[in-house]
Structure formats: structure tokens, C-alpha cells
Amino acid sequence: MCILSLKADTGRFHCMFTFGYEHRGAANAGLLDREALASPLHTALVVDDTLKFAKQVTVYTDGNASLAKEMEVAIKETGARIENRKISGLKGNGSTIIVELNGGNRVECFLVHQPVAKINLSLVDQLDLELDARRDIVNKPPFFHTNTPGVFAAGDCASAFKIIPMALLMGANAGAGIARELSVRSSKASGTIKAMLVA
């Protein structure tokens, strides 16, 4: 799919939990069903969130017939519609977004698109970190330590929920875990030195 650059003020949002209030009462909205939104369960949740601000939601599957079938089942109860024509481009004119489709265009008041957050794989490889199926760093609450001792992961790189409150929680807890780890390592190192001096 061809995604043209849209400025933030053209009504493109990645999260309808955090954004969209300024568009409440909109006649319609579009949802690009790709990347993070290519999951029927996730799309159904985001369609519900989007319907808080728009009277009608169109889910664009960009010519992917099998995805369109899955989405029809997932969003059946919401009243949202599926648009399966190929998207050739997007244009923002300041107040609406034009979705250019093979065979005609559609105009949306705003658009929801959730690009996949990509982590720095060279760092993951250097630290020998384990990744889950979503390609997020595997970690264990409450301190979000990873499979590599002394390494903690917090925020978008380590959670399916890429939202500010989750990042704040994880960062605060990881900070507490790091402080705890440092004091344990410090006392172990000190004990080792004392043991060497006694011997």
C-alpha cells in the first residue's frame, strides 16, 4: 500500500484511547487494517474506540480478501463496514483525508493507523534478549527484568500496550528493580571482597 506523508494536523491518529476527542461527532472515520491493526481482535477493540467519536467507521483491508473475511466476523456487531479495494494513496487537505482507491475515492473525517513499533535488533542481539511473537522484549513483572541478568525492559519495546500510562508504570517499576539489583550486587561484591580478605 502506498502511504503518503500526512501531517499530524490532518486527523491521523494511532490511538483512539488517547486521541480523537477533538473529532467527536464526526460523520465518518477510516481505519487502516495493517501492521498493528492486522489482528481481528485488536481491530475490533479499536473500531469500538473509534465509534466513540465517529458515527460510521470503514475498515480498509487494502485488497487482502482473507483479512477482509476475518475482519467481517470480528467487527460484525459494531456496524462498521469493510472496504477491500486496493489503496493507491492518501491525501490530507487539512480538514479531511482522501483515501484514494482503485475505482474511486472515499473521504474520511479522520484516519486511524497503528504502525508497528520496531525495536533495535542489534541491541537485542548484543544483550541476548528473548523476543515474543509480537517481537517485543520478553520481561517479567513487577520489575520487568529480562532473560539477561541485570537488563530491564520497559515501554513500547516490552509491551503490547504502547500507551503512555503503561510506559510510565513499567519505567517506574524497572527503575525500582534496577535500584534493587544494584544494592544486591553491591552487597555481594562487598561480601566477596571481605571473604577474600578473611581467607
mmCIF file of C-alpha atoms in Angstrom:
data_model
loop_
_atom_site.group_PDB
_atom_site.id
_atom_site.type_symbol
_atom_site.label_atom_id
_atom_site.label_comp_id
_atom_site.label_asym_id
_atom_site.label_seq_id
_atom_site.Cartn_x
_atom_site.Cartn_y
_atom_site.Cartn_z
ATOM 1 C CA MET A 1 0.000 0.000 0.000
ATOM 2 C CA CYS A 2 1.216 3.493 -0.791
ATOM 3 C CA ILE A 3 1.118 5.687 2.311
ATOM 4 C CA LEU A 4 1.804 9.306 1.519
ATOM 5 C CA SER A 5 3.097 11.625 4.172
ATOM 6 C CA LEU A 6 0.312 13.202 6.194
ATOM 7 C CA LYS A 7 0.940 15.968 8.693
ATOM 8 C CA ALA A 8 -0.245 15.313 12.246
ATOM 9 C CA ASP A 9 -2.855 18.082 11.994
ATOM 10 C CA THR A 10 -4.692 16.298 9.159
ATOM 11 C CA GLY A 11 -6.530 13.965 11.544
ATOM 12 C CA ARG A 12 -4.432 10.827 11.554
ATOM 13 C CA PHE A 13 -4.307 9.039 14.915
ATOM 14 C CA HIS A 14 -2.558 5.931 16.168
ATOM 15 C CA CYS A 15 -4.561 5.542 19.382
ATOM 16 C CA MET A 16 -8.255 6.258 19.871
ATOM 17 C CA PHE A 17 -7.887 5.758 23.614
ATOM 18 C CA THR A 18 -5.590 8.789 23.809
ATOM 19 C CA PHE A 19 -6.689 10.892 20.826
ATOM 20 C CA GLY A 20 -9.819 11.634 18.831
ATOM 21 C CA TYR A 21 -11.868 13.650 21.318
ATOM 22 C CA GLU A 22 -11.393 16.753 19.186
ATOM 23 C CA HIS A 23 -13.227 14.921 16.353
ATOM 24 C CA ARG A 24 -16.217 13.732 18.408
ATOM 25 C CA GLY A 25 -19.408 13.771 16.402
ATOM 26 C CA ALA A 26 -17.573 13.198 13.086
ATOM 27 C CA ALA A 27 -19.695 11.737 10.319
ATOM 28 C CA ASN A 28 -17.130 9.064 9.489
ATOM 29 C CA ALA A 29 -13.639 7.717 10.084
ATOM 30 C CA GLY A 30 -11.356 5.218 8.398
ATOM 31 C CA LEU A 31 -9.173 2.545 9.934
ATOM 32 C CA LEU A 32 -6.159 1.154 8.043
ATOM 33 C CA ASP A 33 -6.185 -2.556 8.754
ATOM 34 C CA ARG A 34 -2.481 -3.275 8.522
ATOM 35 C CA GLU A 35 0.626 -3.513 10.697
ATOM 36 C CA ALA A 36 -0.529 -3.443 14.350
ATOM 37 C CA LEU A 37 -4.186 -3.379 13.276
ATOM 38 C CA ALA A 38 -3.936 -6.532 11.116
ATOM 39 C CA SER A 39 -5.285 -8.553 14.060
ATOM 40 C CA PRO A 40 -9.075 -9.075 14.118
ATOM 41 C CA LEU A 41 -9.293 -8.833 17.930
ATOM 42 C CA HIS A 42 -7.231 -5.640 18.074
ATOM 43 C CA THR A 43 -9.148 -4.098 15.180
ATOM 44 C CA ALA A 44 -12.494 -4.837 16.853
ATOM 45 C CA LEU A 45 -11.327 -3.032 20.004
ATOM 46 C CA VAL A 46 -10.067 -0.013 18.042
ATOM 47 C CA VAL A 47 -13.286 0.125 15.977
ATOM 48 C CA ASP A 48 -15.231 0.344 19.257
ATOM 49 C CA ASP A 49 -12.927 3.144 20.463
ATOM 50 C CA THR A 50 -13.278 4.986 17.139
ATOM 51 C CA LEU A 51 -17.080 4.771 17.244
ATOM 52 C CA LYS A 52 -16.994 6.981 20.351
ATOM 53 C CA PHE A 53 -16.033 9.848 18.035
ATOM 54 C CA ALA A 54 -17.432 8.919 14.591
ATOM 55 C CA LYS A 55 -20.898 7.808 13.540
ATOM 56 C CA GLN A 56 -19.565 5.386 10.903
ATOM 57 C CA VAL A 57 -16.222 3.536 10.621
ATOM 58 C CA THR A 58 -14.802 1.993 7.468
ATOM 59 C CA VAL A 59 -12.069 -0.632 7.846
ATOM 60 C CA TYR A 60 -9.687 -0.597 4.858
ATOM 61 C CA THR A 61 -8.141 -4.027 4.177
ATOM 62 C CA ASP A 62 -6.214 -2.900 1.054
ATOM 63 C CA GLY A 63 -7.201 -5.761 -1.245
ATOM 64 C CA ASN A 64 -6.450 -8.535 1.272
ATOM 65 C CA ALA A 65 -9.528 -10.760 0.788
ATOM 66 C CA SER A 66 -8.699 -13.267 3.557
ATOM 67 C CA LEU A 67 -8.122 -10.445 6.070
ATOM 68 C CA ALA A 68 -11.380 -8.801 4.969
ATOM 69 C CA LYS A 69 -13.252 -12.060 5.697
ATOM 70 C CA GLU A 70 -11.706 -12.348 9.180
ATOM 71 C CA MET A 71 -12.486 -8.702 9.905
ATOM 72 C CA GLU A 72 -16.120 -9.049 8.815
ATOM 73 C CA VAL A 73 -16.617 -11.666 11.524
ATOM 74 C CA ALA A 74 -14.653 -9.701 14.167
ATOM 75 C CA ILE A 75 -16.480 -6.385 13.664
ATOM 76 C CA LYS A 76 -19.924 -7.706 12.678
ATOM 77 C CA GLU A 77 -21.593 -6.413 15.870
ATOM 78 C CA THR A 78 -20.101 -2.891 15.560
ATOM 79 C CA GLY A 79 -21.847 -1.824 12.350
ATOM 80 C CA ALA A 80 -18.511 -0.838 10.789
ATOM 81 C CA ARG A 81 -18.053 -1.570 7.100
ATOM 82 C CA ILE A 82 -15.205 -3.249 5.235
ATOM 83 C CA GLU A 83 -13.587 -1.633 2.189
ATOM 84 C CA ASN A 84 -11.404 -4.192 0.411
ATOM 85 C CA ARG A 85 -10.312 -2.234 -2.677
ATOM 86 C CA LYS A 86 -6.576 -1.546 -3.047
ATOM 87 C CA ILE A 87 -5.416 1.782 -1.656
ATOM 88 C CA SER A 88 -3.268 3.782 -4.056
ATOM 89 C CA GLY A 89 -2.673 6.800 -1.826
ATOM 90 C CA LEU A 90 -3.781 9.104 0.963
ATOM 91 C CA LYS A 91 -4.136 12.872 0.862
ATOM 92 C CA GLY A 92 -4.890 15.264 3.685
ATOM 93 C CA ASN A 93 -6.465 18.617 2.909
ATOM 94 C CA GLY A 94 -6.482 19.997 6.448
ATOM 95 C CA SER A 95 -9.983 19.001 7.477
ATOM 96 C CA THR A 96 -10.461 15.569 5.867
ATOM 97 C CA ILE A 97 -8.433 12.682 4.496
ATOM 98 C CA ILE A 98 -8.976 11.406 0.983
ATOM 99 C CA VAL A 99 -8.409 7.669 0.653
ATOM 100 C CA GLU A 100 -7.535 7.031 -2.996
ATOM 101 C CA LEU A 101 -8.848 3.621 -4.042
ATOM 102 C CA ASN A 102 -8.824 1.672 -7.275
ATOM 103 C CA GLY A 103 -12.172 2.623 -8.756
ATOM 104 C CA GLY A 104 -12.823 5.816 -6.784
ATOM 105 C CA ASN A 105 -12.039 7.766 -3.634
ATOM 106 C CA ARG A 106 -13.542 7.947 -0.159
ATOM 107 C CA VAL A 107 -13.379 10.964 2.151
ATOM 108 C CA GLU A 108 -12.919 10.418 5.898
ATOM 109 C CA CYS A 109 -13.043 12.963 8.722
ATOM 110 C CA PHE A 110 -10.065 11.231 10.338
ATOM 111 C CA LEU A 111 -7.982 8.099 9.948
ATOM 112 C CA VAL A 112 -6.692 5.529 12.444
ATOM 113 C CA HIS A 113 -3.393 3.818 11.668
ATOM 114 C CA GLN A 114 -1.126 1.988 14.109
ATOM 115 C CA PRO A 115 2.338 1.423 12.688
ATOM 116 C CA VAL A 116 4.319 -1.374 14.284
ATOM 117 C CA ALA A 117 6.962 -0.134 16.726
ATOM 118 C CA LYS A 118 10.282 -1.660 15.726
ATOM 119 C CA ILE A 119 12.989 -2.221 18.294
ATOM 120 C CA ASN A 120 16.738 -2.014 17.747
ATOM 121 C CA LEU A 121 17.552 -5.649 16.971
ATOM 122 C CA SER A 122 21.317 -5.110 17.164
ATOM 123 C CA LEU A 123 20.917 -4.152 20.835
ATOM 124 C CA VAL A 124 18.630 -7.149 21.399
ATOM 125 C CA ASP A 125 21.260 -9.428 19.833
ATOM 126 C CA GLN A 126 24.144 -7.880 21.805
ATOM 127 C CA LEU A 127 22.290 -8.379 25.081
ATOM 128 C CA ASP A 128 20.962 -11.822 24.042
ATOM 129 C CA LEU A 129 17.371 -10.792 24.833
ATOM 130 C CA GLU A 130 14.383 -13.031 24.168
ATOM 131 C CA LEU A 131 11.541 -11.701 21.955
ATOM 132 C CA ASP A 132 7.887 -12.768 21.967
ATOM 133 C CA ALA A 133 5.650 -13.437 18.950
ATOM 134 C CA ARG A 134 4.921 -9.674 18.554
ATOM 135 C CA ARG A 135 8.699 -9.004 18.514
ATOM 136 C CA ASP A 136 8.566 -7.259 21.910
ATOM 137 C CA ILE A 137 11.230 -7.948 24.543
ATOM 138 C CA VAL A 138 10.112 -10.659 26.962
ATOM 139 C CA ASN A 139 10.112 -9.411 30.569
ATOM 140 C CA LYS A 140 8.695 -10.354 33.958
ATOM 141 C CA PRO A 141 6.667 -8.004 36.157
ATOM 142 C CA PRO A 142 6.758 -6.393 38.617
ATOM 143 C CA PHE A 143 10.256 -5.063 37.829
ATOM 144 C CA PHE A 144 10.292 -6.026 34.111
ATOM 145 C CA HIS A 145 13.613 -7.843 34.170
ATOM 146 C CA THR A 146 14.561 -9.779 31.038
ATOM 147 C CA ASN A 147 16.164 -13.170 30.484
ATOM 148 C CA THR A 148 19.581 -11.462 30.684
ATOM 149 C CA PRO A 149 20.607 -10.754 34.302
ATOM 150 C CA GLY A 150 20.838 -7.039 35.076
ATOM 151 C CA VAL A 151 18.851 -5.993 31.977
ATOM 152 C CA PHE A 152 15.370 -4.493 32.311
ATOM 153 C CA ALA A 153 12.961 -3.536 29.509
ATOM 154 C CA ALA A 154 10.123 -1.012 29.769
ATOM 155 C CA GLY A 155 7.779 0.874 27.467
ATOM 156 C CA ASP A 156 6.949 0.265 23.813
ATOM 157 C CA CYS A 157 9.789 -2.220 23.296
ATOM 158 C CA ALA A 158 8.437 -4.524 26.004
ATOM 159 C CA SER A 159 4.646 -4.276 25.956
ATOM 160 C CA ALA A 160 1.736 -4.899 23.611
ATOM 161 C CA PHE A 161 0.142 -1.762 25.098
ATOM 162 C CA LYS A 162 2.086 1.095 23.550
ATOM 163 C CA ILE A 163 0.487 3.839 25.595
ATOM 164 C CA ILE A 164 1.924 6.450 27.924
ATOM 165 C CA PRO A 165 0.418 5.138 31.197
ATOM 166 C CA MET A 166 1.878 1.674 30.554
ATOM 167 C CA ALA A 167 5.312 3.124 29.768
ATOM 168 C CA LEU A 168 5.179 5.189 32.979
ATOM 169 C CA LEU A 169 4.257 2.171 35.085
ATOM 170 C CA MET A 170 6.906 -0.038 33.504
ATOM 171 C CA GLY A 171 9.597 2.638 33.722
ATOM 172 C CA ALA A 172 8.903 3.325 37.408
ATOM 173 C CA ASN A 173 8.906 -0.374 38.279
ATOM 174 C CA ALA A 174 12.011 -1.079 36.180
ATOM 175 C CA GLY A 175 13.759 1.797 37.984
ATOM 176 C CA ALA A 176 12.890 0.202 41.331
ATOM 177 C CA GLY A 177 14.145 -3.142 40.022
ATOM 178 C CA ILE A 178 17.429 -1.590 38.904
ATOM 179 C CA ALA A 179 17.934 0.091 42.293
ATOM 180 C CA ARG A 180 17.246 -3.240 43.989
ATOM 181 C CA GLU A 181 19.623 -5.069 41.635
ATOM 182 C CA LEU A 182 22.416 -2.552 42.255
ATOM 183 C CA SER A 183 22.165 -2.856 46.035
ATOM 184 C CA VAL A 184 22.150 -6.676 45.838
ATOM 185 C CA ARG A 185 25.170 -6.696 43.512
ATOM 186 C CA SER A 186 26.948 -4.142 45.689
ATOM 187 C CA SER A 187 26.468 -6.200 48.865
ATOM 188 C CA LYS A 188 27.519 -9.402 47.074
ATOM 189 C CA ALA A 189 30.673 -7.717 45.742
ATOM 190 C CA SER A 190 31.427 -6.322 49.190
ATOM 191 C CA GLY A 191 30.893 -9.771 50.748
ATOM 192 C CA THR A 192 33.219 -11.366 48.184
ATOM 193 C CA ILE A 193 35.970 -8.847 48.951
ATOM 194 C CA LYS A 194 35.564 -9.431 52.719
ATOM 195 C CA ALA A 195 35.674 -13.200 52.189
ATOM 196 C CA MET A 196 38.871 -12.824 50.163
ATOM 197 C CA LEU A 197 40.431 -10.676 52.902
ATOM 198 C CA VAL A 198 39.488 -13.190 55.643
ATOM 199 C CA ALA A 199 40.896 -16.120 53.673
#
